[in-house]
Coordinates of N, CA and C in Angstrom, one line a residue:
M26 N 21.4 -151.6 15.4 CA 20.1 -151.4 14.4 C 19.7 -149.9 14.5
S27 N 19.4 -149.4 13.5 CA 19.0 -148.0 13.4 C 17.6 -147.9 14.0
S28 N 17.1 -146.6 14.2 CA 15.8 -146.5 14.7 C 14.8 -146.6 13.4
A29 N 15.3 -146.3 12.3 CA 14.5 -146.4 10.9 C 14.3 -147.7 10.8
T30 N 15.3 -148.7 10.9 CA 15.1 -150.2 10.7 C 14.0 -150.8 11.8
T31 N 14.2 -150.2 13.1 CA 13.3 -150.7 14.1 C 11.9 -150.3 13.8
T32 N 11.7 -149.2 13.4 CA 10.3 -148.5 13.0 C 9.7 -149.5 12.0
T33 N 10.5 -149.6 10.8 CA 10.1 -150.4 9.8 C 9.7 -151.7 10.2
T34 N 10.5 -152.4 11.0 CA 10.4 -153.8 11.5 C 9.1 -153.8 12.2
S35 N 8.9 -152.9 13.2 CA 7.6 -153.0 14.0 C 6.5 -152.7 13.2
A36 N 6.6 -152.0 12.2 CA 5.3 -151.6 11.4 C 5.0 -152.8 10.6
A37 N 6.0 -153.5 10.1 CA 5.8 -154.6 9.2 C 5.3 -155.9 10.1
S38 N 5.8 -155.9 11.3 CA 5.4 -157.0 12.2 C 4.0 -156.9 12.6
R39 N 3.5 -155.7 12.7 CA 2.0 -155.3 13.0 C 1.1 -155.6 11.8
R40 N 1.6 -155.4 10.7 CA 0.6 -155.5 9.5 C -0.2 -156.8 9.5
P41 N 0.5 -158.0 9.5 CA -0.2 -159.2 9.6 C -1.1 -159.4 10.7
A42 N -0.7 -158.8 12.0 CA -1.8 -158.9 13.1 C -2.9 -158.2 12.9
L43 N -2.9 -156.9 12.2 CA -4.0 -156.2 11.9 C -5.0 -156.7 10.8
S44 N -4.4 -157.6 10.0 CA -5.3 -158.4 9.0 C -5.8 -159.6 9.6
D45 N -5.4 -160.0 10.8 CA -5.7 -161.3 11.3 C -7.1 -161.1 12.1
P46 N -8.2 -162.0 11.5 CA -9.6 -161.8 12.1 C -9.4 -162.0 13.7
G47 N -8.6 -162.9 14.1 CA -8.7 -163.2 15.6 C -8.1 -162.1 16.4
Y48 N -7.0 -161.3 15.8 CA -6.6 -160.1 16.5 C -7.6 -159.0 16.4
Q49 N -8.3 -158.8 15.2 CA -9.3 -157.8 15.2 C -10.3 -158.1 16.1
A50 N -10.8 -159.2 16.4 CA -11.7 -159.7 17.5 C -11.1 -159.2 18.8
F51 N -9.9 -159.5 19.1 CA -9.3 -159.2 20.3 C -9.4 -157.6 20.5
V52 N -9.1 -156.9 19.7 CA -9.0 -155.5 19.7 C -10.5 -154.9 20.0
I53 N -11.4 -155.5 19.2 CA -12.8 -155.1 19.3 C -13.2 -155.5 20.8
L54 N -13.1 -156.7 21.3 CA -13.4 -156.9 22.7 C -12.8 -156.2 23.7
R55 N -11.5 -156.0 23.5 CA -10.7 -155.2 24.5 C -11.2 -153.8 24.6
T56 N -11.5 -153.2 23.4 CA -12.1 -151.8 23.4 C -13.4 -151.7 24.1
G57 N -14.3 -152.5 23.6 CA -15.6 -152.7 24.4 C -15.6 -153.0 25.8
F58 N -14.8 -154.0 26.3 CA -14.8 -154.2 27.6 C -13.9 -153.3 28.4
T59 N -13.3 -152.4 27.8 CA -12.7 -151.2 28.5 C -13.7 -150.1 28.6
V60 N -14.3 -149.7 27.6 CA -15.1 -148.5 27.5 C -16.5 -148.7 28.3
A61 N -17.1 -149.8 27.9 CA -18.4 -150.1 28.6 C -18.4 -150.0 30.1
P62 N -17.5 -151.0 30.8 CA -17.6 -150.8 32.2 C -17.1 -149.6 32.9
I63 N -16.3 -148.8 32.2 CA -15.9 -147.5 32.7 C -17.1 -146.6 32.6
L64 N -17.9 -146.6 31.4 CA -18.9 -145.7 31.3 C -20.2 -146.0 32.3
F65 N -20.4 -147.3 32.3 CA -21.4 -147.8 33.2 C -21.1 -147.5 34.7
G66 N -19.8 -147.7 35.0 CA -19.3 -147.5 36.4 C -19.5 -146.0 36.7
L67 N -19.2 -145.1 35.8 CA -19.4 -143.6 36.0 C -20.8 -143.4 36.2
D68 N -21.5 -144.0 35.4 CA -23.1 -143.7 35.6 C -23.7 -144.2 36.8
K69 N -23.2 -145.0 37.5 CA -23.6 -145.5 38.8 C -23.7 -144.2 39.7
F70 N -22.8 -143.1 39.6 CA -22.7 -142.0 40.3 C -23.8 -140.9 39.9
A71 N -24.3 -141.0 38.6 CA -25.3 -140.1 38.0 C -26.6 -140.7 37.8
N72 N -26.7 -141.9 37.6 CA -28.0 -142.5 37.3 C -28.7 -141.7 36.2
L73 N -27.8 -141.5 34.9 CA -28.4 -140.9 33.8 C -29.1 -142.1 32.9
L74 N -28.4 -143.1 32.8 CA -29.0 -144.1 31.9 C -30.1 -144.8 32.4
V75 N -30.1 -145.1 33.8 CA -31.2 -146.0 34.4 C -31.2 -145.7 35.9
D76 N -32.2 -146.0 36.5 CA -32.1 -146.0 38.2 C -31.6 -147.2 38.5
W77 N -30.1 -147.2 38.7 CA -29.3 -148.2 39.1 C -29.7 -149.0 40.2
P78 N -30.1 -148.3 41.4 CA -30.4 -149.1 42.6 C -31.8 -150.1 42.4
A79 N -32.4 -149.8 41.3 CA -33.6 -150.7 41.1 C -33.0 -152.0 40.7
Y80 N -31.9 -152.2 40.3 CA -31.2 -153.4 39.8 C -30.6 -154.3 40.8
L81 N -30.6 -153.7 42.1 CA -30.1 -154.5 43.2 C -31.2 -155.3 43.9
A82 N -30.8 -156.6 43.9 CA -31.8 -157.5 44.6 C -32.0 -157.1 46.0
P83 N -33.2 -157.3 46.5 CA -33.6 -156.9 47.8 C -32.8 -157.6 48.8
W84 N -32.4 -159.0 48.7 CA -31.5 -159.7 49.6 C -30.3 -159.2 49.6
I85 N -29.7 -158.7 48.6 CA -28.4 -158.0 48.6 C -28.5 -156.8 49.2
N86 N -29.4 -156.0 49.0 CA -29.6 -154.7 49.7 C -29.7 -154.8 51.2
D87 N -30.2 -155.9 51.6 CA -30.4 -156.2 53.0 C -29.1 -156.6 53.7
I88 N -28.2 -157.2 53.0 CA -26.9 -157.4 53.6 C -25.8 -156.5 53.4
V89 N -25.9 -155.5 52.5 CA -24.7 -154.6 52.2 C -25.1 -153.4 53.1
P90 N -24.1 -152.7 53.7 CA -24.3 -151.8 54.5 C -24.7 -150.4 53.6
G91 N -25.5 -149.6 54.3 CA -26.0 -148.3 53.7 C -27.1 -148.6 52.7
S92 N -27.4 -147.6 52.0 CA -28.4 -147.6 51.0 C -28.2 -148.3 49.6
A93 N -29.1 -148.7 48.9 CA -28.9 -149.2 47.6 C -28.1 -148.4 46.6
Q94 N -28.3 -147.0 46.8 CA -27.4 -146.1 46.0 C -26.0 -146.2 46.4
A95 N -25.8 -146.3 47.8 CA -24.4 -146.3 48.2 C -23.7 -147.6 47.7
A96 N -24.5 -148.6 47.7 CA -24.0 -149.9 47.0 C -23.6 -149.6 45.6
M97 N -24.5 -149.0 44.8 CA -24.2 -148.7 43.4 C -22.8 -147.8 43.3
Y98 N -22.6 -146.9 44.3 CA -21.3 -146.3 44.2 C -20.2 -147.3 44.3
A99 N -20.3 -148.2 45.1 CA -19.2 -149.2 45.2 C -19.1 -150.0 43.9
V100 N -20.3 -150.4 43.4 CA -20.4 -151.1 42.2 C -19.7 -150.3 41.0
G101 N -20.0 -148.9 41.0 CA -19.4 -148.2 40.0 C -17.9 -148.0 40.1
V102 N -17.3 -148.1 41.2 CA -15.9 -148.1 41.4 C -15.3 -149.4 40.9
I103 N -16.0 -150.5 41.2 CA -15.5 -151.8 40.9 C -15.4 -151.9 39.3
E104 N -16.5 -151.4 38.7 CA -16.7 -151.4 37.2 C -15.6 -150.6 36.5
I105 N -15.4 -149.5 37.2 CA -14.3 -148.6 36.6 C -13.0 -149.3 36.6
V106 N -12.7 -150.0 37.7 CA -11.4 -150.6 37.9 C -11.3 -151.8 37.0
A107 N -12.4 -152.6 36.7 CA -12.5 -153.7 35.9 C -12.3 -153.2 34.4
G108 N -12.8 -152.1 34.0 CA -12.5 -151.5 32.7 C -11.0 -151.0 32.6
L109 N -10.5 -150.6 33.6 CA -9.2 -150.3 33.6 C -8.1 -151.4 33.4
A110 N -8.6 -152.4 34.2 CA -7.8 -153.8 34.1 C -7.8 -154.2 32.8
V111 N -8.9 -154.3 32.1 CA -9.0 -154.8 30.6 C -8.1 -154.0 29.9
A112 N -8.1 -152.7 30.1 CA -7.2 -151.7 29.1 C -5.7 -152.1 29.4
L113 N -5.3 -152.4 30.7 CA -3.9 -152.6 31.0 C -3.4 -153.9 31.1
A114 N -4.4 -154.9 31.3 CA -3.9 -156.2 31.5 C -5.2 -157.2 31.1
P115 N -5.4 -157.2 29.5 CA -6.7 -157.8 29.3 C -6.8 -159.3 29.5
R116 N -5.7 -160.0 29.7 CA -5.8 -161.4 30.1 C -6.4 -161.6 31.4
F117 N -5.9 -160.8 32.5 CA -6.5 -160.8 33.7 C -7.8 -160.1 33.7
G118 N -8.0 -158.9 33.1 CA -9.1 -158.0 33.1 C -10.3 -158.8 32.6
G119 N -10.2 -159.7 31.5 CA -11.3 -160.3 30.9 C -11.9 -161.3 31.9
W120 N -11.0 -161.9 32.8 CA -11.6 -162.8 33.5 C -12.3 -162.1 34.8
L121 N -11.7 -161.0 35.2 CA -12.3 -160.2 36.2 C -13.7 -159.7 35.7
V122 N -13.8 -159.2 34.6 CA -15.1 -158.8 34.1 C -16.1 -159.9 34.1
A123 N -15.5 -161.2 33.6 CA -16.4 -162.3 33.5 C -16.9 -162.7 34.9
G124 N -16.2 -162.7 35.9 CA -16.4 -163.0 37.1 C -17.6 -162.1 37.7
W125 N -17.3 -160.7 37.5 CA -18.2 -159.6 37.9 C -19.5 -159.8 37.2
L126 N -19.5 -160.1 35.9 CA -20.9 -160.3 35.3 C -21.6 -161.5 35.9
A127 N -20.9 -162.6 36.3 CA -21.4 -163.7 36.9 C -22.2 -163.3 38.2
G128 N -21.6 -162.4 39.0 CA -22.1 -161.9 40.1 C -23.4 -161.2 39.8
I129 N -23.4 -160.4 38.8 CA -24.5 -159.6 38.3 C -25.6 -160.5 37.8
I130 N -25.3 -161.6 37.2 CA -26.3 -162.5 36.7 C -27.0 -163.1 37.9
V131 N -26.4 -163.6 38.8 CA -26.9 -164.1 40.1 C -27.9 -163.2 40.8
N132 N -27.4 -161.9 40.9 CA -28.3 -160.8 41.4 C -29.5 -160.8 40.7
L133 N -29.4 -160.7 39.1 CA -30.5 -160.5 38.4 C -31.5 -161.5 38.4
L134 N -31.0 -162.9 38.5 CA -31.8 -164.0 38.5 C -32.8 -164.1 39.8
T135 N -32.5 -163.2 40.7 CA -33.3 -163.2 42.1 C -34.3 -162.1 42.1
I136 N -34.4 -161.3 40.8 CA -35.3 -160.3 40.9 C -36.3 -160.7 39.7
P137 N -37.6 -160.7 40.1 CA -38.6 -161.1 39.1 C -38.5 -159.9 38.1
D138 N -38.7 -160.4 36.7 CA -38.8 -159.7 35.5 C -37.4 -159.3 35.0
Y139 N -36.3 -159.6 35.5 CA -35.0 -159.2 35.2 C -34.3 -160.4 34.5
Y140 N -35.0 -161.4 34.1 CA -34.3 -162.5 33.4 C -33.8 -162.2 32.1
D141 N -34.5 -161.4 31.4 CA -33.9 -160.9 29.9 C -32.6 -160.2 30.1
I142 N -32.5 -159.4 31.2 CA -31.1 -158.8 31.3 C -30.1 -159.7 31.9
A143 N -30.5 -160.7 32.6 CA -29.6 -161.8 33.0 C -29.1 -162.6 31.9
L144 N -29.9 -162.8 30.9 CA -29.5 -163.6 29.7 C -28.6 -162.6 28.8
R145 N -28.9 -161.4 28.7 CA -27.9 -160.6 28.0 C -26.5 -160.5 28.6
D146 N -26.5 -160.4 29.9 CA -25.3 -160.3 30.7 C -24.5 -161.7 30.5
F147 N -25.2 -162.8 30.4 CA -24.5 -164.1 30.1 C -23.9 -164.0 28.8
G148 N -24.5 -163.4 27.8 CA -23.7 -163.3 26.5 C -22.6 -162.3 26.6
L149 N -22.6 -161.2 27.4 CA -21.4 -160.4 27.8 C -20.3 -161.2 28.5
L150 N -20.7 -162.1 29.4 CA -19.8 -162.9 30.1 C -19.0 -163.8 29.2
L151 N -19.7 -164.5 28.2 CA -19.1 -165.1 27.2 C -18.2 -164.3 26.3
G152 N -18.6 -163.1 26.0 CA -17.5 -162.2 25.4 C -16.4 -161.9 26.1
A153 N -16.5 -161.7 27.5 CA -15.4 -161.5 28.3 C -14.4 -162.6 28.5
V154 N -14.9 -163.7 28.6 CA -14.1 -165.1 28.5 C -13.5 -165.1 27.3
A155 N -14.0 -164.7 26.1 CA -13.4 -164.9 24.9 C -12.2 -163.9 24.8
L156 N -12.5 -162.7 25.3 CA -11.3 -161.6 25.4 C -10.2 -162.2 26.2
A157 N -10.4 -162.9 27.3 CA -9.3 -163.4 28.1 C -8.6 -164.4 27.4
R158 N -9.3 -165.3 26.7 CA -8.7 -166.3 25.9 C -7.8 -165.7 24.7
L159 N -8.4 -164.8 24.1 CA -7.7 -164.0 23.0 C -6.5 -163.3 23.5
A160 N -6.7 -162.7 24.7 CA -5.5 -162.0 25.2 C -4.2 -162.9 25.5
Q161 N -4.6 -164.0 25.8 CA -3.4 -165.0 26.1 C -2.7 -165.2 24.9
R162 N -3.3 -165.1 23.7 CA -2.5 -165.3 22.4 C -2.0 -164.0 21.9
Y163 N -2.9 -163.1 21.7 CA -2.4 -161.8 21.2 C -1.7 -160.7 22.0
N164 N -2.0 -160.6 23.2 CA -1.4 -159.5 24.1 C -0.1 -160.2 24.4
D165 N 0.0 -161.4 24.8 CA 1.3 -161.9 25.1 C 2.3 -162.0 23.9
K166 N 1.8 -162.2 22.7 CA 2.6 -162.1 21.4 C 3.1 -160.8 21.3
R167 N 2.1 -159.7 21.6 CA 2.7 -158.3 21.2 C 3.8 -157.9 22.2
Q168 N 3.7 -158.5 23.4 CA 4.6 -158.1 24.4 C 6.0 -158.7 24.2
S169 N 6.0 -159.8 23.5 CA 7.3 -160.5 23.2 C 8.0 -160.0 22.2
H170 N 7.5 -159.0 21.5 CA 8.2 -158.4 20.3 C 9.2 -157.4 20.7

């Protein structure tokens, strides 16, 4: 098979996928759950968006070694890794982000006045689960071509 035929065949097989709303949703979620965790993870080192240590429940701060800011550095690394996992292996990365968000929700539910953020993060958790499920269909299909 010539390279021209391979290129045409590859482009032709991608066209239907690009018009598939399910595949579009997969790409949107994969992009969002790659970029957001990486950016938020990086911001844990700069605190430009918010004072991140304020989001750490006191009981968690009491059990982790070091300061709340040191804990946020660890959180930042985990979030960056989670974003990279979504980029490289969305079927696994989606579940990783969902699990991480579940932990964040538990943390937030134990801080008064953070229930609205916990509810928002629950919505994000559902999006991460949807990404993992869509990745099972679309990412695996793409790799089999």
